[in-house]
Coordinates of C-alpha atoms in Angstrom, one line a residue:
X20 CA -18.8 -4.4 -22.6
X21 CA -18.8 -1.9 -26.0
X22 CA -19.5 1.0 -23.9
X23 CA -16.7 0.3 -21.5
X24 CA -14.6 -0.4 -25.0
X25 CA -15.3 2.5 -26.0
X26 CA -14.2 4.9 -23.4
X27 CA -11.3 3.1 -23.1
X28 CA -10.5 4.0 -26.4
X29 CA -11.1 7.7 -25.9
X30 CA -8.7 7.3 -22.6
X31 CA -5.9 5.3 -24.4
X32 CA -6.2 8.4 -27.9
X33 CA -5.7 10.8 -24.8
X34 CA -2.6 9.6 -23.0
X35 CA -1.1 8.3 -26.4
X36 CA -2.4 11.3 -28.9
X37 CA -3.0 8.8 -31.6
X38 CA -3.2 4.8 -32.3
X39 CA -3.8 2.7 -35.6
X40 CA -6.6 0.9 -35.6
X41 CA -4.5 -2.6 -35.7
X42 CA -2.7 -1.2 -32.6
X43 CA -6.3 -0.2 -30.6
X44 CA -7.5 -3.9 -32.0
X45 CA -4.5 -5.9 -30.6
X46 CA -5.4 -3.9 -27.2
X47 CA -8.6 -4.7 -27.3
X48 CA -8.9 -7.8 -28.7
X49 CA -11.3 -7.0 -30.8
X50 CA -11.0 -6.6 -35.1
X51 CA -9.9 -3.5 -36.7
X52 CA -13.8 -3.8 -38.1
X53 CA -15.0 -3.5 -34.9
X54 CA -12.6 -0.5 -33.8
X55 CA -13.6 1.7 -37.1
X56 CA -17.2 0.9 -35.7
X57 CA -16.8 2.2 -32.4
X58 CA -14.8 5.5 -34.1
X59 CA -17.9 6.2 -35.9
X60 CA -20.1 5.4 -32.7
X61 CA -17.8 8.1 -30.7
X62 CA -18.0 10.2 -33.3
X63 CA -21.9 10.1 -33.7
X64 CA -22.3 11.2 -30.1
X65 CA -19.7 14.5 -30.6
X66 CA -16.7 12.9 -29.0
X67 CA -14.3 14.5 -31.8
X68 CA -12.6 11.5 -33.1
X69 CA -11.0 11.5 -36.6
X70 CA -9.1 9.3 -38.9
X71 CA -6.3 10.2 -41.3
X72 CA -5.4 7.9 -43.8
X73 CA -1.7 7.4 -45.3
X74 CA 1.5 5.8 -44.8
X75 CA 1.7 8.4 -41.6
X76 CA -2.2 8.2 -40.9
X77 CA -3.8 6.7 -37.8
X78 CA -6.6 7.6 -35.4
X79 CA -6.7 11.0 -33.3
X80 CA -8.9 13.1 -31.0
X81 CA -8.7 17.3 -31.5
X82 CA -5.4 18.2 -29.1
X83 CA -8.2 20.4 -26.9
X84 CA -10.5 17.8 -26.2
X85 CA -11.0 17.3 -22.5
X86 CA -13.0 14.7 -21.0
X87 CA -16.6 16.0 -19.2
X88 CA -16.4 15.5 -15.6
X89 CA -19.8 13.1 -15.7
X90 CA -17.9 10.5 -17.6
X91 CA -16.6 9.4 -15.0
X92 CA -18.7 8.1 -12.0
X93 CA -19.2 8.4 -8.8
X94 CA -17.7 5.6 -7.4
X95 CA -14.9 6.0 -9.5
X96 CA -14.5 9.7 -8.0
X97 CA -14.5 8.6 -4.8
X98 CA -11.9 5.7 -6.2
X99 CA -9.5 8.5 -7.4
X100 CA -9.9 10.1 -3.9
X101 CA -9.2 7.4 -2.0
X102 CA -6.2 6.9 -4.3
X103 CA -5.0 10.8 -3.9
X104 CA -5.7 10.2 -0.2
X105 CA -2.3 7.8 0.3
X106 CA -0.1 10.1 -1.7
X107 CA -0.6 13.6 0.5
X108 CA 1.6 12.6 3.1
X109 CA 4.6 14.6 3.2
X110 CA 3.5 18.0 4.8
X111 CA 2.8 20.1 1.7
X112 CA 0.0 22.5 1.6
X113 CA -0.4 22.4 -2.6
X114 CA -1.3 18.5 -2.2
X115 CA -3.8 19.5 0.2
X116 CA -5.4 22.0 -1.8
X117 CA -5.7 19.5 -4.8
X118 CA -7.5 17.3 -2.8
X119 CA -10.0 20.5 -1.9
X120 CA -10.2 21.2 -6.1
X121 CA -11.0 17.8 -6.6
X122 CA -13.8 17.3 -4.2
X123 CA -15.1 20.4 -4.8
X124 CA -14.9 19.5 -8.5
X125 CA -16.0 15.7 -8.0
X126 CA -19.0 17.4 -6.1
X127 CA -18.1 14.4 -2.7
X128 CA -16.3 14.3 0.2
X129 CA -13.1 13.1 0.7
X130 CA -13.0 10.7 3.5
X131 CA -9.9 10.6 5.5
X132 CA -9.1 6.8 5.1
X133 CA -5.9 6.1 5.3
X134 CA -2.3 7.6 6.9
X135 CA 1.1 6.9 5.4
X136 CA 4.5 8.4 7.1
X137 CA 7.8 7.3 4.6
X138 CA 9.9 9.2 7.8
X139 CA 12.1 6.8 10.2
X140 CA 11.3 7.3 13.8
X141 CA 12.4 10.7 14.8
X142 CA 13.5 11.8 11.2
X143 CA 10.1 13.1 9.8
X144 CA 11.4 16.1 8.6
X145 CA 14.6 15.1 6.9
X146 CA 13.3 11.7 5.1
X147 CA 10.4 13.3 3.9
X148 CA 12.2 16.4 2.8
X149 CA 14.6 13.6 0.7
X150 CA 11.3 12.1 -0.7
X151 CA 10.0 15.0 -1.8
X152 CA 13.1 15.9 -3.9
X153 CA 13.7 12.8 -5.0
X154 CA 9.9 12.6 -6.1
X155 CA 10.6 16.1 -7.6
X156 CA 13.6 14.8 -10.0
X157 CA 11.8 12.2 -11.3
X158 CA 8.7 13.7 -12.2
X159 CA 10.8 16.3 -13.9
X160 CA 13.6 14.4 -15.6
X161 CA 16.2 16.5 -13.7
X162 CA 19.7 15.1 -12.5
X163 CA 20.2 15.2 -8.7
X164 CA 24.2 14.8 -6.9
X165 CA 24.1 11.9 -3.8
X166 CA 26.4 11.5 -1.4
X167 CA 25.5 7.5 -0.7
X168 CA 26.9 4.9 1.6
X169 CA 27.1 1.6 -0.8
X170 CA 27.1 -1.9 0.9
X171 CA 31.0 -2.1 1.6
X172 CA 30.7 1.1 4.0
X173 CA 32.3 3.4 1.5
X174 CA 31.0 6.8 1.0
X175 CA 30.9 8.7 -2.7
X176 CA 29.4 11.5 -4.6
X177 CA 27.5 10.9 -7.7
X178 CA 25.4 12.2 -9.9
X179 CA 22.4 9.6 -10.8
X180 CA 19.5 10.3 -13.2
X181 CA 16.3 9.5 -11.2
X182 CA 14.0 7.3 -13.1
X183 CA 11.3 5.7 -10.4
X184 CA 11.0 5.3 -7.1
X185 CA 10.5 1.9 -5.9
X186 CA 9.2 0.3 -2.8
X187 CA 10.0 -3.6 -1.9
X188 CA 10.3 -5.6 1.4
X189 CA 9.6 -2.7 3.8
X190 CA 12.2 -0.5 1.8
X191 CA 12.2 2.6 -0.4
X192 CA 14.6 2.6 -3.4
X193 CA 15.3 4.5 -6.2
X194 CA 16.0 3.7 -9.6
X195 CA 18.1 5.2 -11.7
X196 CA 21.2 5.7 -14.1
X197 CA 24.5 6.5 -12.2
X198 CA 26.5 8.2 -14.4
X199 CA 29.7 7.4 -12.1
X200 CA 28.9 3.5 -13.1
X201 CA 27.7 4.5 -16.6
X202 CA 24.9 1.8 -15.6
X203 CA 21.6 1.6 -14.2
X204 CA 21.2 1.1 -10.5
X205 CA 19.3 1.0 -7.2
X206 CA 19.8 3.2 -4.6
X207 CA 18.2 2.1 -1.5
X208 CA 16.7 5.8 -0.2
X209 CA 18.3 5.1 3.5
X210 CA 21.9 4.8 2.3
X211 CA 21.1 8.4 0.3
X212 CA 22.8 10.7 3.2
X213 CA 23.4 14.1 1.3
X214 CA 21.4 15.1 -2.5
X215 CA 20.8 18.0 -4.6
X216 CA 18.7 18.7 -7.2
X217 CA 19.9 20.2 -10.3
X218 CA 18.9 22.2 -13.1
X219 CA 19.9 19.4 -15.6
X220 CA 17.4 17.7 -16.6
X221 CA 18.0 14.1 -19.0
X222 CA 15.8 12.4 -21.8
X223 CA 13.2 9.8 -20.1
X224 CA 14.4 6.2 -19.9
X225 CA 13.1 3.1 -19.2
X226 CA 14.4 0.9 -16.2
X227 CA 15.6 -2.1 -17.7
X228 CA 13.7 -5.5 -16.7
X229 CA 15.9 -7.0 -14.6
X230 CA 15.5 -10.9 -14.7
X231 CA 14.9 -11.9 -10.7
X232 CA 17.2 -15.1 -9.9
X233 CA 18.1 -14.8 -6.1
X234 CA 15.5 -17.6 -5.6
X235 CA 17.7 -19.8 -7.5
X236 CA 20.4 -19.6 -4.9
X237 CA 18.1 -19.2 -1.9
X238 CA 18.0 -22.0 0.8
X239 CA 15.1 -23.3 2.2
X240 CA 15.7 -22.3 6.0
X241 CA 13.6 -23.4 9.0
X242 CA 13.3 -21.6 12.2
X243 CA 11.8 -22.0 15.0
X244 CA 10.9 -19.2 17.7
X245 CA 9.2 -19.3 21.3
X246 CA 5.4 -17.8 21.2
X247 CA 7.2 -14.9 23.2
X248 CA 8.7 -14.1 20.3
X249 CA 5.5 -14.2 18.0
X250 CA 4.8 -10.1 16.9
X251 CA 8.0 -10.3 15.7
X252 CA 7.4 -13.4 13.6
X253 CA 4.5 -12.4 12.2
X254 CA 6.1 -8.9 11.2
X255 CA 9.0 -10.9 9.6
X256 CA 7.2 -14.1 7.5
X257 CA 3.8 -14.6 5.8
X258 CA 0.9 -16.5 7.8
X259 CA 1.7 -19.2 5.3
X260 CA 5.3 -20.1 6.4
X261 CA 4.4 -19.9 10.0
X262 CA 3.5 -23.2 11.8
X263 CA 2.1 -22.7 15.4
X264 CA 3.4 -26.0 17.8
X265 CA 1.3 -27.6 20.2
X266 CA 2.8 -25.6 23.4
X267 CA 2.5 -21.8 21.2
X268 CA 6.1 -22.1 19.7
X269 CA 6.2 -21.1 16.2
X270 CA 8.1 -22.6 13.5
X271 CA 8.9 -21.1 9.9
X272 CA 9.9 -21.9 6.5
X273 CA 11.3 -19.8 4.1
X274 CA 13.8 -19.7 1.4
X275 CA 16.5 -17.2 2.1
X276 CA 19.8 -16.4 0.6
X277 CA 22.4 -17.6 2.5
X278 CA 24.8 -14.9 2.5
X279 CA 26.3 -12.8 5.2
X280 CA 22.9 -10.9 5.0
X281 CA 21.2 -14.3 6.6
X282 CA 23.7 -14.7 9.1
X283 CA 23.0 -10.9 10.5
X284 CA 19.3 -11.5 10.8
X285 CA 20.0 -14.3 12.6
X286 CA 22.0 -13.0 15.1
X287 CA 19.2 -9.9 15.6
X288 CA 17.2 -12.8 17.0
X289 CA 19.6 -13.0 20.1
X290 CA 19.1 -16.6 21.4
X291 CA 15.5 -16.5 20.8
X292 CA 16.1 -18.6 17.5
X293 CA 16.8 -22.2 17.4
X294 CA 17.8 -23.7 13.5
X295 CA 16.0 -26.6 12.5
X296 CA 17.5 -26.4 9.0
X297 CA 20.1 -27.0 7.1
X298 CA 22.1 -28.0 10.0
X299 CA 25.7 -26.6 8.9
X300 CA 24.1 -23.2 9.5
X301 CA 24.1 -23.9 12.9
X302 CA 28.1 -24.4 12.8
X303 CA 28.3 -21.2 10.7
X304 CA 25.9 -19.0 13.2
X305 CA 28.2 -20.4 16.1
X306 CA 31.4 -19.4 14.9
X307 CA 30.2 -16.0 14.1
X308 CA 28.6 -15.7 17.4
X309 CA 31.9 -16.5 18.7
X310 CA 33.7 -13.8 16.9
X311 CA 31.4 -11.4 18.6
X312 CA 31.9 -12.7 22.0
X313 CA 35.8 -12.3 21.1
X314 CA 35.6 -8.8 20.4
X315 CA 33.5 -7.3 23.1
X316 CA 34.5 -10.1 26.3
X317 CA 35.7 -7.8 29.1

């Protein structure tokens, strides 16, 4: 537990540069006793760990200080392959040649576990080109101009500072500040149809937390779908909302947000969907359905 303590410390010193001892005790929950003892233990063994005292003083390691490569162990080499293995996905030959340093480095082969595409089918080379500048402007704090579709079908130019890129129900979004809203916002990567990275670059921000209330509006909605239908249902709801009926029919529960969103996933069902509940849905799937027959009847 101490020695696992203790290079967390030295870890924490190097991504911050420098921590009080109340601030490393807090983290640790541990006494600011105990933190000046571990700083002596660290520096005993010739980690080069120093204390300044002062209204400005605090704990520090020497700026040059780099960690030995047999701190870290083998299975967690193998863990930060494994990790590095997800991420070189878009076609780029520097990734693969920092996986090569590394093993070579970690001294263990990097086993070829897993394979990620971000590309829509039959748009490899376009969505992961976005991906890659969009992962470009964050990491480097540098404006890029958009060209996005929002959701009333309306096109614009912008000019957004990237902050994160964010991934949530089978989506990739971005987050970042829109200067044309002088607010933050979410740009969902799909809607993104023209960008350009600039030379600009912007101070880092945080993302503000945004406080998650859809499920206060959200209906609970239950469907039910003929065992036909079931790779689809299984794609669409967790194995917990999915009740199998006695001849293979499947019936699920969810709470959704009954907007015009709902109404369109409904209708990609075709008739392949029956709605247990609520019951006015049914009404308002019916009349919608008979809009569309309206428009396209021959």
């Amino acid at each position: 537990m101490r020695e696992s303590r203790l290079f967390k410390i030295i870890y924490y010193l190097l991504d911050k540069g420098s921590a009080t001892a109340r601030e490393l005790a807090e983290r640790f929950e541990v006494s600011a006793r105990t933190i000046y003892r571990d700083i002596d233990v660290l520096s005993s063994t010739g980690i080069p760990v120093y204390t300044e005292t002062g209204r400005n003083g605090g704990i520090y390691l020497l700026t040059d200080f780099v960690l030995d490569k047999t701190i870290i162990s083998a299975q967690e080499k193998q863990e930060i392959l494994a990790a590095l293995q997800g991420l070189v996905l878009i076609d780029s030959e520097y990734k693969k040649d920092i996986m090569e340093k590394l093993s070579a480095l970690f001294q263990i082969h990097s086993i070829d576990w897993i394979e990620v595409d971000f590309s829509r089918w039959g748009n490899k080379p376009q969505d992961n080109k976005k991906f890659e500048i969009l992962k470009t402007a964050v990491l480097q704090n540098r404006c890029i101009k958009i060209s996005y579709a929002d959701s009333y079908g309306k096109t614009n130019e912008r000019i957004i500072q990237p902050l994160k890129l964010f991934y949530k129900s089978k989506d990739w979004y971005l987050k970042a500040y829109c200067r044309l809203k002088q607010d933050f916002r979410m740009f969902k990567l799909n809607r993104i149809l023209e960008w350009e990275l600039l030379e600009e670059q912007f101070l880092p921000m945080d993302f503000p937390q945004i406080q998650d209330t859809s499920c206060q509006a959200d209906t609970k909605i239950v469907l039910r779908f003929p065992k036909e239908l079931s790779y689809r249902v299984y794609d669409e709801f967790d194995i917990n909302q999915i009740h199998t009926e006695k001849n293979g029919d499947l019936t699920a529960t969810a709470n959704m947000p009954q907007d015009d969103w709902l109404t369109g996933y409904l209708l990609s069902f075709g008739g392949q969907v029956e709605i247990i509940e609520p019951v006015y849905l049914k009404k308002i799937l019916a009349q919608k359905a008979k809009e569309i027959y309206k428009k396209y009847k021959i």
